[in-house]
Tab-separated table of C-alpha atoms in Angstrom:
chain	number	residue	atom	x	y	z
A	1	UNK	CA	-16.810	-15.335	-0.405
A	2	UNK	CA	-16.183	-12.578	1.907
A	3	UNK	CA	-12.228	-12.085	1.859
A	4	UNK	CA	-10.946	-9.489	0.333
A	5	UNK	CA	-8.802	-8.706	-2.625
A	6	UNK	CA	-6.325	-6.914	-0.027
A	7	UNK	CA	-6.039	-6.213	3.494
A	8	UNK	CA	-2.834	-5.583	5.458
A	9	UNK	CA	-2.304	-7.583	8.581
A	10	UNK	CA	-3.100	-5.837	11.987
A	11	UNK	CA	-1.812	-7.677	14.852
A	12	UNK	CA	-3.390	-8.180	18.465
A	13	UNK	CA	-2.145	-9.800	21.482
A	14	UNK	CA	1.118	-11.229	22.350
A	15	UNK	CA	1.768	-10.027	18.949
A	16	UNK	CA	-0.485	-12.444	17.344
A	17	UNK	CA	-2.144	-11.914	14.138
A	18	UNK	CA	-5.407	-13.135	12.292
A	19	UNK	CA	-4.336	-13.044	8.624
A	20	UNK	CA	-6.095	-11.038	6.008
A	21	UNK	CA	-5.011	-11.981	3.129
A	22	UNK	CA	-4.954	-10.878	-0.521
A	23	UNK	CA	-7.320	-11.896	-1.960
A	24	UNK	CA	-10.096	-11.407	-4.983
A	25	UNK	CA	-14.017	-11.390	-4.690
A	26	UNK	CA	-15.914	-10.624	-7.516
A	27	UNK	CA	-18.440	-7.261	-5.906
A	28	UNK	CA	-21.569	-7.263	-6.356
A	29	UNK	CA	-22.361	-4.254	-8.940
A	30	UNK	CA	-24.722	-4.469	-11.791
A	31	UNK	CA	-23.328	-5.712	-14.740
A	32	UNK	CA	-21.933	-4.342	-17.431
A	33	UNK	CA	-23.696	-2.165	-19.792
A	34	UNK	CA	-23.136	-3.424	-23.581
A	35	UNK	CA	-24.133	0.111	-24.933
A	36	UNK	CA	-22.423	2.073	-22.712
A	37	UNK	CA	-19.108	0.046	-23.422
A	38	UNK	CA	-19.864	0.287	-27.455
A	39	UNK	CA	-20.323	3.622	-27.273
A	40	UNK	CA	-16.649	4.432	-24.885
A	41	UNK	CA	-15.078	2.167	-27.832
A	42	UNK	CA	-16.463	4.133	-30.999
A	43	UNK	CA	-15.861	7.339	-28.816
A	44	UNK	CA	-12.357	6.632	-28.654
A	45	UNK	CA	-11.968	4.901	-31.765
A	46	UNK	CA	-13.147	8.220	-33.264
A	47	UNK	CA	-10.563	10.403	-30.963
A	48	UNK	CA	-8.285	12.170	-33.908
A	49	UNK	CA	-6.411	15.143	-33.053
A	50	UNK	CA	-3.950	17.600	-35.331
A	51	UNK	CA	-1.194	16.737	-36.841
A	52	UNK	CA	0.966	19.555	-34.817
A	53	UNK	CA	-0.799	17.644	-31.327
A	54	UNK	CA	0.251	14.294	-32.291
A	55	UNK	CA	4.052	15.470	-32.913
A	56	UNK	CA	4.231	16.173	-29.057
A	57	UNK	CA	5.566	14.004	-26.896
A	58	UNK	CA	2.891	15.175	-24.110
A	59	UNK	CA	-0.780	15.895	-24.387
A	60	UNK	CA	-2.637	17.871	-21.785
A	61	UNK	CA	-5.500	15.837	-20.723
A	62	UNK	CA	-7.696	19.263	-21.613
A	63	UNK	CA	-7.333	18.154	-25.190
A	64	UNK	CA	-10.190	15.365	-23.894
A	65	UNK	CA	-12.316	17.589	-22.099
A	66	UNK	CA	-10.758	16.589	-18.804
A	67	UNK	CA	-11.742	19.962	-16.241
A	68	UNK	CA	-10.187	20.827	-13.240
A	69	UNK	CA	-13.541	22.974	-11.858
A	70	UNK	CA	-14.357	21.339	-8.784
A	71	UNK	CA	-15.072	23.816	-6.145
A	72	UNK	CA	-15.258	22.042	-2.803
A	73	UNK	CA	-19.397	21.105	-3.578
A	74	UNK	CA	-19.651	20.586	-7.269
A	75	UNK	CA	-17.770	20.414	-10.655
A	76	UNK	CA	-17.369	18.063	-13.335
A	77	UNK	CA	-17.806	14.149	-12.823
A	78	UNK	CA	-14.224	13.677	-15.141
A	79	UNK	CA	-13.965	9.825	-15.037
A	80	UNK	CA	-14.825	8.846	-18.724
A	81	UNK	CA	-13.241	12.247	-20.040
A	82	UNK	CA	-10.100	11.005	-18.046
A	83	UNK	CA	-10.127	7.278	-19.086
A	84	UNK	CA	-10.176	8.331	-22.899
A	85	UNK	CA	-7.339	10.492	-22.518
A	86	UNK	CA	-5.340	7.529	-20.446
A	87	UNK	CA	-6.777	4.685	-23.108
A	88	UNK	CA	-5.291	7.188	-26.278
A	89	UNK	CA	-2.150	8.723	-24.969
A	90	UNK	CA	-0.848	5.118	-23.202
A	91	UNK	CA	-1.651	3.618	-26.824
A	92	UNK	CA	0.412	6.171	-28.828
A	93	UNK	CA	3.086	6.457	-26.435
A	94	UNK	CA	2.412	10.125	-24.782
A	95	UNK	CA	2.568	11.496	-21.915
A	96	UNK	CA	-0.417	12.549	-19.918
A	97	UNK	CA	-0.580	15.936	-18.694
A	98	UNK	CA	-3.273	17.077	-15.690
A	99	UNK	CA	-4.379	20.095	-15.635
A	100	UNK	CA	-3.762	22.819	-12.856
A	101	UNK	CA	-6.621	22.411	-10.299
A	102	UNK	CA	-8.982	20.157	-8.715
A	103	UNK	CA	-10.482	17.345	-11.191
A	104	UNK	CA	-13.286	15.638	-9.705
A	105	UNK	CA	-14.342	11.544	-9.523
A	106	UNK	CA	-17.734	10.840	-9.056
A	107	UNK	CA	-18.805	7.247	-10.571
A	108	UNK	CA	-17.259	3.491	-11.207
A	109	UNK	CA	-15.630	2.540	-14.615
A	110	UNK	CA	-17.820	0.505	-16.877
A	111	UNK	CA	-15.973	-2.590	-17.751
A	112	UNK	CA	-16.260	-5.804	-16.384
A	113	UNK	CA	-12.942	-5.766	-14.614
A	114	UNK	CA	-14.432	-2.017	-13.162
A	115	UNK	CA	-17.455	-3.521	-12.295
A	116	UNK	CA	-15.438	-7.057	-10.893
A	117	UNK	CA	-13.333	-4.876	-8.461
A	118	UNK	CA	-14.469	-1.128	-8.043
A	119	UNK	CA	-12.139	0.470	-10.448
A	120	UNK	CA	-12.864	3.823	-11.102
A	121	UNK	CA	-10.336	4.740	-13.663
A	122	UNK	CA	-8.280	2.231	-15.316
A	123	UNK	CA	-4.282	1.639	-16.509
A	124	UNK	CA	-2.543	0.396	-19.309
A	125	UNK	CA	0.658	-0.709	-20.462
A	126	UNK	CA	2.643	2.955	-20.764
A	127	UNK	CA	0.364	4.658	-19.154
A	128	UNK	CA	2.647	8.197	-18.217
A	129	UNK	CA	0.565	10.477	-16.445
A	130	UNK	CA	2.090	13.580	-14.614
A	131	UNK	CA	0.347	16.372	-13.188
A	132	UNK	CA	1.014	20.421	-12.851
A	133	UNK	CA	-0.425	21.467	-9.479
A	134	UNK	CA	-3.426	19.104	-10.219
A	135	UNK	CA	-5.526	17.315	-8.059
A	136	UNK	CA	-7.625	14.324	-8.014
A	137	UNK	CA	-10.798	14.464	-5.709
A	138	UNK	CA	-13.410	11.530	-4.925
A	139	UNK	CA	-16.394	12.678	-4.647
A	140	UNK	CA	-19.064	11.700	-2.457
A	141	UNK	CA	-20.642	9.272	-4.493
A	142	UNK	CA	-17.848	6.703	-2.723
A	143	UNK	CA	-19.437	7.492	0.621
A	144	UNK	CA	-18.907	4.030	2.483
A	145	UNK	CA	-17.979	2.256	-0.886
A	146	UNK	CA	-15.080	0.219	-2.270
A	147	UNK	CA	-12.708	1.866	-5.174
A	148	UNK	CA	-9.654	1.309	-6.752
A	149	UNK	CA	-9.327	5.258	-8.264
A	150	UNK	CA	-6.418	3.908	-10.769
A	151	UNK	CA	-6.279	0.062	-11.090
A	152	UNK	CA	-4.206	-2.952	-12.877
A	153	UNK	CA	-6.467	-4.911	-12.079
A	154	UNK	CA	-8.102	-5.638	-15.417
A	155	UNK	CA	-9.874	-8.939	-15.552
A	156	UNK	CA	-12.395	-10.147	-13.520
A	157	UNK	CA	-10.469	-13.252	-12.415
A	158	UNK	CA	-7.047	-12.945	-11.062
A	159	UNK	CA	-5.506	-15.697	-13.204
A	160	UNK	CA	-6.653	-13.675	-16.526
A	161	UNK	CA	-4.950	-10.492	-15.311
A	162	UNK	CA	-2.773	-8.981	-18.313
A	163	UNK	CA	0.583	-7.865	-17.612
A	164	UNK	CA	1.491	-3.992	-17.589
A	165	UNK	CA	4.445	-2.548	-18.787
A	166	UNK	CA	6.049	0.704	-18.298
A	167	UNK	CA	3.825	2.549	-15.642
A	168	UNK	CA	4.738	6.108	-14.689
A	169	UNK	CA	2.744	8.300	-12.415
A	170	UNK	CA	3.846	12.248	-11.119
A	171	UNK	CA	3.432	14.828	-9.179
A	172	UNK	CA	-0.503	14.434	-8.672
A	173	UNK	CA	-2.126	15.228	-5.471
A	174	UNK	CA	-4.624	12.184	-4.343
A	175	UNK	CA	-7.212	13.787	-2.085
A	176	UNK	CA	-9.552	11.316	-0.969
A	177	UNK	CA	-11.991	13.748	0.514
A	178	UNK	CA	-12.274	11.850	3.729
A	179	UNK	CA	-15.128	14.394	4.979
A	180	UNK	CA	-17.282	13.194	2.583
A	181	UNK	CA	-15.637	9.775	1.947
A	182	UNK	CA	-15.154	7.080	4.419
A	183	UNK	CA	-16.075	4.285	5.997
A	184	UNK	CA	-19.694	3.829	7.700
A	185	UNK	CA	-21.319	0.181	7.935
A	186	UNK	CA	-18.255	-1.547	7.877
A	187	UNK	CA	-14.710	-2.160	7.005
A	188	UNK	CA	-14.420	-1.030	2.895
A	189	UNK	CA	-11.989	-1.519	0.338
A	190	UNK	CA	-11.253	1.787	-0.074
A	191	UNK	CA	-8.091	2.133	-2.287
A	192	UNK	CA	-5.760	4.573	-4.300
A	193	UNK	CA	-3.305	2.837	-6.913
A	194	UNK	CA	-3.627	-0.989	-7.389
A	195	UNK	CA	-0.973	-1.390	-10.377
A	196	UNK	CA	-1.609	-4.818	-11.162
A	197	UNK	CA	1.167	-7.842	-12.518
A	198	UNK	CA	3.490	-4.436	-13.483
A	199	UNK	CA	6.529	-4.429	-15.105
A	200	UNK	CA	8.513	-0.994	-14.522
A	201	UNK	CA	6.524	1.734	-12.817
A	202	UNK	CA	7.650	4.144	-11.010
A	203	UNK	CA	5.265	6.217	-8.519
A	204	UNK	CA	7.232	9.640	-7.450
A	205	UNK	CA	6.383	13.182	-5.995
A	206	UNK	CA	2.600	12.481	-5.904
A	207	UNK	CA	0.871	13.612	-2.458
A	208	UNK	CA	-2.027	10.629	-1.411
A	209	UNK	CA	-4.010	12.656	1.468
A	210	UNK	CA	-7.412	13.173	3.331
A	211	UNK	CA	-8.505	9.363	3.456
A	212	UNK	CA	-10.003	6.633	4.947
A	213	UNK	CA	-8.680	4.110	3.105
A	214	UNK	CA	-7.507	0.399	3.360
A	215	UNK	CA	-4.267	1.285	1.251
A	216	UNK	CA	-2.701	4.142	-0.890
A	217	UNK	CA	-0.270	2.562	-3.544
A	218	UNK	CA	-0.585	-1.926	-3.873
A	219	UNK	CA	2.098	-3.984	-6.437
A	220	UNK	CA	1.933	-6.984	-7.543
A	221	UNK	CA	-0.715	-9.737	-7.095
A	222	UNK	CA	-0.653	-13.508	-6.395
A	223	UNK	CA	2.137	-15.587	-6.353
A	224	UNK	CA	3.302	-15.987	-9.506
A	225	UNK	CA	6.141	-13.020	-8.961
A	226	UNK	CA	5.230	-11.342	-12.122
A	227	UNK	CA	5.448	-8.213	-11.002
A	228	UNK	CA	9.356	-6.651	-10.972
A	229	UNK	CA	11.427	-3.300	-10.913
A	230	UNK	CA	8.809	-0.697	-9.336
A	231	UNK	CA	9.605	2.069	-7.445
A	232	UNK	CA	7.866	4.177	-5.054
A	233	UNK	CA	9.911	7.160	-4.281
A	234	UNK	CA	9.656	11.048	-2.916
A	235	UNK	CA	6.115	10.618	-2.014
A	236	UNK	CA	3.666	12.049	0.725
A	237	UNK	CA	1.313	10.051	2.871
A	238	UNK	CA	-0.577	12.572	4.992
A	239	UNK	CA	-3.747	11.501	7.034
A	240	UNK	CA	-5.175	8.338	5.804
A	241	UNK	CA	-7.325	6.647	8.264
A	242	UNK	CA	-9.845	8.439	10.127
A	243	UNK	CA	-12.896	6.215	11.287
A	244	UNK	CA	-13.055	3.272	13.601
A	245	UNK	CA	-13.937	1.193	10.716
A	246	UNK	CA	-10.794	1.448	9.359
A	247	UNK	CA	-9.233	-1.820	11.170
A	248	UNK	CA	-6.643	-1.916	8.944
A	249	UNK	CA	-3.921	0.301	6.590
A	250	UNK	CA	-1.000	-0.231	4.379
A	251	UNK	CA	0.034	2.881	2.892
A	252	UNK	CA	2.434	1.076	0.159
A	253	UNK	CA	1.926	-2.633	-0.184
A	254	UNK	CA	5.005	-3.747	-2.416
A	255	UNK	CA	4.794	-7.333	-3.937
A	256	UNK	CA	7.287	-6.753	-6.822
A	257	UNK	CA	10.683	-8.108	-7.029
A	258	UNK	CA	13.774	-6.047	-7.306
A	259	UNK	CA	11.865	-2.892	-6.100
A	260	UNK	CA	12.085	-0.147	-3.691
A	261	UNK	CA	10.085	2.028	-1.099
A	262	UNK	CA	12.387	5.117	-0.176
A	263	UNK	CA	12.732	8.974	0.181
A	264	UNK	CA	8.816	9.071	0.906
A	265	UNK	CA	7.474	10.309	4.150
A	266	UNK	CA	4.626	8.807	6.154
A	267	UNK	CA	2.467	11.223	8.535
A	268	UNK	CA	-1.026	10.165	10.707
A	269	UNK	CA	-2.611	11.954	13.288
A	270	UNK	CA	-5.388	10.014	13.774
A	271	UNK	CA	-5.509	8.067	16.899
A	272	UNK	CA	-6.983	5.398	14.569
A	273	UNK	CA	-3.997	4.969	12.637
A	274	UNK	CA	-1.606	4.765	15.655
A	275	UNK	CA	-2.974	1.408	16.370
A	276	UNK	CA	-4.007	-0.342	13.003
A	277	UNK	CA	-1.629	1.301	10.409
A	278	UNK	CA	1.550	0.123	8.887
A	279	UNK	CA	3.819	1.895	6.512
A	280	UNK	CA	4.925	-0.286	4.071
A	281	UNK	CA	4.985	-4.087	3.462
A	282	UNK	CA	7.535	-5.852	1.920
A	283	UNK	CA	6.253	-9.367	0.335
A	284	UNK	CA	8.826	-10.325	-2.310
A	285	UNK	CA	11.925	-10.856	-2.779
A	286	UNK	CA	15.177	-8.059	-3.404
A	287	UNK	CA	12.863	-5.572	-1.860
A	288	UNK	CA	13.764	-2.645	0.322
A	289	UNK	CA	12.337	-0.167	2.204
A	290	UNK	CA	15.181	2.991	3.410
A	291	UNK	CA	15.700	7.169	4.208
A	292	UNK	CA	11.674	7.149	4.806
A	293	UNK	CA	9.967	9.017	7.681
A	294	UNK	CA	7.327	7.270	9.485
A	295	UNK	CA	5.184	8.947	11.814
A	296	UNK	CA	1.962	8.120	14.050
A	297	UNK	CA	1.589	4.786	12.557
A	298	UNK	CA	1.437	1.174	14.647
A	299	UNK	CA	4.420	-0.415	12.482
A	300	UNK	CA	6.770	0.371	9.833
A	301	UNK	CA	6.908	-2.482	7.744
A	302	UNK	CA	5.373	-6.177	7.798
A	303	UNK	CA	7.856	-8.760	6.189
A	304	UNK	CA	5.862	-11.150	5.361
A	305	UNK	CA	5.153	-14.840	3.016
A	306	UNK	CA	2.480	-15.938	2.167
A	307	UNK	CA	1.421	-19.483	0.594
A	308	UNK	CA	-1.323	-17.957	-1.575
A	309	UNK	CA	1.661	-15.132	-2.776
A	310	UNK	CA	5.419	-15.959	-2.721
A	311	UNK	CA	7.049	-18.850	-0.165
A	312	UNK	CA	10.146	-17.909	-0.213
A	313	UNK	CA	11.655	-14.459	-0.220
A	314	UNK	CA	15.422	-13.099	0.181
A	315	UNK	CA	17.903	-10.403	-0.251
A	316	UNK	CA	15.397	-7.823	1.829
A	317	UNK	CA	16.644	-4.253	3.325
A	318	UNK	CA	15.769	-2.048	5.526
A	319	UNK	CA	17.633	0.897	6.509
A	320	UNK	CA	18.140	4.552	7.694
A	321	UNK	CA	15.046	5.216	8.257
A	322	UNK	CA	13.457	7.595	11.221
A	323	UNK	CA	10.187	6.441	12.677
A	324	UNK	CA	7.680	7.497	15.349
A	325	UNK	CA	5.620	4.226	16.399
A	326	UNK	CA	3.521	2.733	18.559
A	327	UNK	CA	4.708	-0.651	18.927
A	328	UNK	CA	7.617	-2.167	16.847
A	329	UNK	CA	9.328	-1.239	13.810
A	330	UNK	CA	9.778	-4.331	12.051
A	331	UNK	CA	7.271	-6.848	12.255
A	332	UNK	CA	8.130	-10.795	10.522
A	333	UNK	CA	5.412	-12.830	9.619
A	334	UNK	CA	5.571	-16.298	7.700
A	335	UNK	CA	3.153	-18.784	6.641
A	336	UNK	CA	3.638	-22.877	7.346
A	337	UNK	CA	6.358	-23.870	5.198
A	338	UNK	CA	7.630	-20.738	4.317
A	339	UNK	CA	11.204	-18.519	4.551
A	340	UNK	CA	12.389	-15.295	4.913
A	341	UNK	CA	16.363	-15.039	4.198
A	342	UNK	CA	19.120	-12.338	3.715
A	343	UNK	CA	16.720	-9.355	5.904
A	344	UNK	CA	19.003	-6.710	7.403
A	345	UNK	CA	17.401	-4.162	9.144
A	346	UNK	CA	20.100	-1.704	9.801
A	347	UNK	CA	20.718	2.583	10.752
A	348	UNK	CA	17.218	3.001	11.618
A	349	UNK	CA	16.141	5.401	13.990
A	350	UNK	CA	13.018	4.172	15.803
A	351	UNK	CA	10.868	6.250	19.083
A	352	UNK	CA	7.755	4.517	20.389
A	353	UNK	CA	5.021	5.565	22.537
A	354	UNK	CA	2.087	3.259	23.323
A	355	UNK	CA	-1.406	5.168	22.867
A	356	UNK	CA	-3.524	5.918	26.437
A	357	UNK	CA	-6.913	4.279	26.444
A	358	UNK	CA	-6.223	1.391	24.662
A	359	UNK	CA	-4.988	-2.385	25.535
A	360	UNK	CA	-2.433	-5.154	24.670
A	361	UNK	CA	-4.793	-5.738	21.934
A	362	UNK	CA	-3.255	-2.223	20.132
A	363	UNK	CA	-0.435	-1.236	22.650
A	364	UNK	CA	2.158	-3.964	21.652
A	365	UNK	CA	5.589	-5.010	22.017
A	366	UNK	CA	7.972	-1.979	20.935
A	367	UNK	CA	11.493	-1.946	19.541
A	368	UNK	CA	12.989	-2.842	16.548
A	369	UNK	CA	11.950	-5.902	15.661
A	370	UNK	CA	8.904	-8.239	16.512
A	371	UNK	CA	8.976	-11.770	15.227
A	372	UNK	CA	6.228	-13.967	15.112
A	373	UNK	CA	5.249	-17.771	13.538
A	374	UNK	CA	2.059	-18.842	12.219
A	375	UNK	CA	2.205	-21.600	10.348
A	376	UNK	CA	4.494	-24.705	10.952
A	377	UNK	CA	7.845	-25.559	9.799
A	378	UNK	CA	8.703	-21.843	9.265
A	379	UNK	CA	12.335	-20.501	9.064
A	380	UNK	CA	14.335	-17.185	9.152
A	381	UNK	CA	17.550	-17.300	8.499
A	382	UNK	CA	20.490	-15.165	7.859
A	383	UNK	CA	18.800	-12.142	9.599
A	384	UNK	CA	21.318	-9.058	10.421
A	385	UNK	CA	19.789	-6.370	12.965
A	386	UNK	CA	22.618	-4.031	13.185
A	387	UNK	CA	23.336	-0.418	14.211
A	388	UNK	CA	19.703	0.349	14.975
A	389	UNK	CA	18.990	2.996	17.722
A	390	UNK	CA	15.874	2.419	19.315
A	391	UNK	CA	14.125	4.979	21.834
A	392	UNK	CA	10.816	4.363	24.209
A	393	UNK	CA	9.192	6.873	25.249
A	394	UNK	CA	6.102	5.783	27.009
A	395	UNK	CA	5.305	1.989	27.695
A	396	UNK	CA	1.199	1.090	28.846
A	397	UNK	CA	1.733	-2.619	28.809
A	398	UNK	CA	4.375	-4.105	31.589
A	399	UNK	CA	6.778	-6.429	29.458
A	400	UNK	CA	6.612	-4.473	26.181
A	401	UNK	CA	9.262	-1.645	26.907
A	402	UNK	CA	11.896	-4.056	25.019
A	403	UNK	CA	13.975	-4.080	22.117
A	404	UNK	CA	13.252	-7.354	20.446
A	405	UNK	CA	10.276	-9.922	20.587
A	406	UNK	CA	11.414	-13.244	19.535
A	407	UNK	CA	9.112	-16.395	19.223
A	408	UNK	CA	10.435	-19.908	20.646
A	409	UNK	CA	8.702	-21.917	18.205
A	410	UNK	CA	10.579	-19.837	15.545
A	411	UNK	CA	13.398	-21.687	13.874
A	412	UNK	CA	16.635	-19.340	13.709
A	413	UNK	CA	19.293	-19.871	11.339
A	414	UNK	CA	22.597	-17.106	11.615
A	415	UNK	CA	20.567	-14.377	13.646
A	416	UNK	CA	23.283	-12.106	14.303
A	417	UNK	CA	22.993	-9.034	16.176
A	418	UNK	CA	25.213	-6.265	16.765
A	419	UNK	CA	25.808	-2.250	17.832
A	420	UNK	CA	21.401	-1.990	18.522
A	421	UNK	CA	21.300	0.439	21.433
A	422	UNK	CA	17.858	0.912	23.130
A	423	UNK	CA	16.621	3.689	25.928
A	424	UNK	CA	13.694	3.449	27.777
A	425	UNK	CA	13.992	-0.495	27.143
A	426	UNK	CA	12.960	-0.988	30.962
A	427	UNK	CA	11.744	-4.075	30.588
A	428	UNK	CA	15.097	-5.990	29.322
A	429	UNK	CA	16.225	-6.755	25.780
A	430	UNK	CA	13.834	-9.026	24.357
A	431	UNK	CA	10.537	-10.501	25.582
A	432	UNK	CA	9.984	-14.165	24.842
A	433	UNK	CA	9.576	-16.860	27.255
A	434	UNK	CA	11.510	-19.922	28.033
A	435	UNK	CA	13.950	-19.166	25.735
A	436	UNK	CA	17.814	-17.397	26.085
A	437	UNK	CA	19.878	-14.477	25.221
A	438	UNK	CA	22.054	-14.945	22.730
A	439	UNK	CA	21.543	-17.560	19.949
């Protein structure tokens, strides 16, 4: 099976889309190596520390040999060293502290799960790692390979994945060494923090930069809406696509109920990015994505349900946010039978400039909001677009330099749209075809 476990959705003419969806292949690594996992498990059976070390709430991850020594060309491959201290301090309830410095990845986990989905360093239920000017580095071993650096995903099929509770991750710079590490002979599943069917986690003040990866921070899996109260907050996404490989980006993919993308701010420079990334998606329900800063990426958020995730989803928000685009902010995509209710999108400041060189295939409609339908029998209703202030700036395609895209096949139930103001919106308020102004 060639599908993924997770791509984003990158969307093409007329605001079309192929879906990629999330899916789970098992890669093709060796398999696992009985002595090697024996040994990890006597190694860490055997971890005993003082007394005095044990009566802190926090243990520095030096304590297990973890060292921050990479130079730029070499240093310590730190991936077992660092899965013993995660393994011991998540099982005795302490915190994990980094040390100050660079600490350096260089080869795959060893369990099946690893081995099932490119993990390189696992998580467990109250895992609580923060760091203190550290930073994690891939190293070049990943060249043109798939990864999950720290994963949830921890079973080789998706129906045996094991809940995680309590996940907690700080002030850690992610470089993902994108001058050594990124995509070559195709389209890789390159990605940062996959955190599984979790149950409270929080991901805060951590920098993910330097990459050419698919996605930086993924919640949530399937549609069995396991997965609740996460929160992704006062983060940096700097520079995270870089070849044409890269077809397609989600810096925070959020499938967790009652959980929230905010305070963070979103930066590409890559031309690559300003037509195939997006921000953040929102896939579940009582989800919301506000006071983030977006820019050089195609789209700020994808809304979207999905028959093999969740249905149905409601009570989703998106607001005050400031964004620098290429085409339009809020894209809605739905599945046959599926809903979307209770969106606002609301106080958003949005500028868009389509990218010179490229077609309708990347330079797509702008403005706020870009519906689309995909699948029969789809609805969307109570949808509030309101107090949104929408600026274009440069328009390539003739038609796109409008406010709203809205499909006719779409069904509409209480669209209601108020106080949006839009300049540069030559073009008119909304492109769609056969189909009037207001509902």
């Amino acid at each position: 099976m060639k599908s993924p476990f997770f791509f984003c959705f990158f969307c093409f003419v007329f605001d079309s889309c192929e879906p990629k969806e999330k899916k789970t292949e098992v890669a093709n690594f060796a398999k696992i190596d009985p002595q090697a996992m024996n040994k990890y498990n006597q190694e860490l059976k055997e971890l005993k520390f003082t007394d005095q070390v044990m009566a802190q709430d926090t243990i520095d991850a030096s304590t297990f040999n973890v060292k921050a020594d990479y130079n730029g060309k070499k240093g310590t491959d730190n991936r077992k060293a660092l899965q013993l201290a995660i393994d011991f301090c998540s099982k005795n309830a302490k915190v994990l502290r980094l040390p100050k410095g660079k600490i350096l990845l260089n080869s795959y986990g060893i369990t099946n799960a690893a081995k099932a989905h490119a993990n390189i360093l696992e998580l467990k239920s109250n895992t609580n790692i923060v760091g203190n000017n550290s930073e994690i580095v891939l190293g070049d071993f990943f060249h043109d390979r798939p990864f999950v650096l720290l994963s949830g995903l921890n079973a080789v099929d998706t129906k045996d994945f094991i809940n995680l509770n309590n996940i907690y991750i700080k002030n850690i710079i992610f470089n993902f060494n994108s001058k050594k590490v990124f995509m070559v002979s195709k389209y890789q599943l390159m990605r940062g923090i996959e955190m599984g069917h979790v149950i409270n986690g929080e991901i805060s003040g951590c920098t993910f930069k330097d990459g050419d990866i698919t996605a930086a921070i993924i919640t949530g899996q399937g549609n069995r809406s396991i997965s609740k109260n996460v929160k992704i907050f006062n983060n940096t996404f700097l520079d995270l696509i870089k070849s044409t490989k890269n077809e397609d980006h989600t810096s925070v993919y959020l499938n967790s109920t009652n959980s929230s993308i905010y305070n963070n701010t979103f930066t590409n420079s890559s031309t690559q990015g300003k037509i195939v990334a997006c921000a953040g998606e929102l896939h579940n329900s009582n989800s919301s994505f506000y006071d983030n800063t977006v820019s050089g990426y195609l789209r700020m958020n994808f809304v979207a349900t999905f028959l093999i995730e969740n249905h149905n989803i409601t009570n989703i928000k998106i607001s005050n946010n400031i964004a620098r685009l290429t085409s339009a902010a809020v894209y809605l995509w739905t599945d046959s039978g599926t809903t979307i209710s209770n969106l606002t999108i609301e106080n958003n400041k949005i500028f868009s400039s389509h990218v010179d060189g490229y077609t309708m295939f990347y330079n797509a409609t702008q403005g706020i909001l870009a519906d689309a339908t995909v699948g029969e029998n789809t609805l969307v209703k109570d949808l509030i677009v309101r107090n949104n202030q929408t600026k274009i700036l440069k328009t390539i395609i003739k038609g796109r330099a409008v406010n709203f895209l809205i499909d006719k096949n779409r069904k509409l139930q209480n669209f209601k749209e108020s106080n949006n103001t839009c300049t540069g919106c030559t073009d008119g308020k909304y492109y769609e075809s056969g189909i009037k102004w207001p509902f």
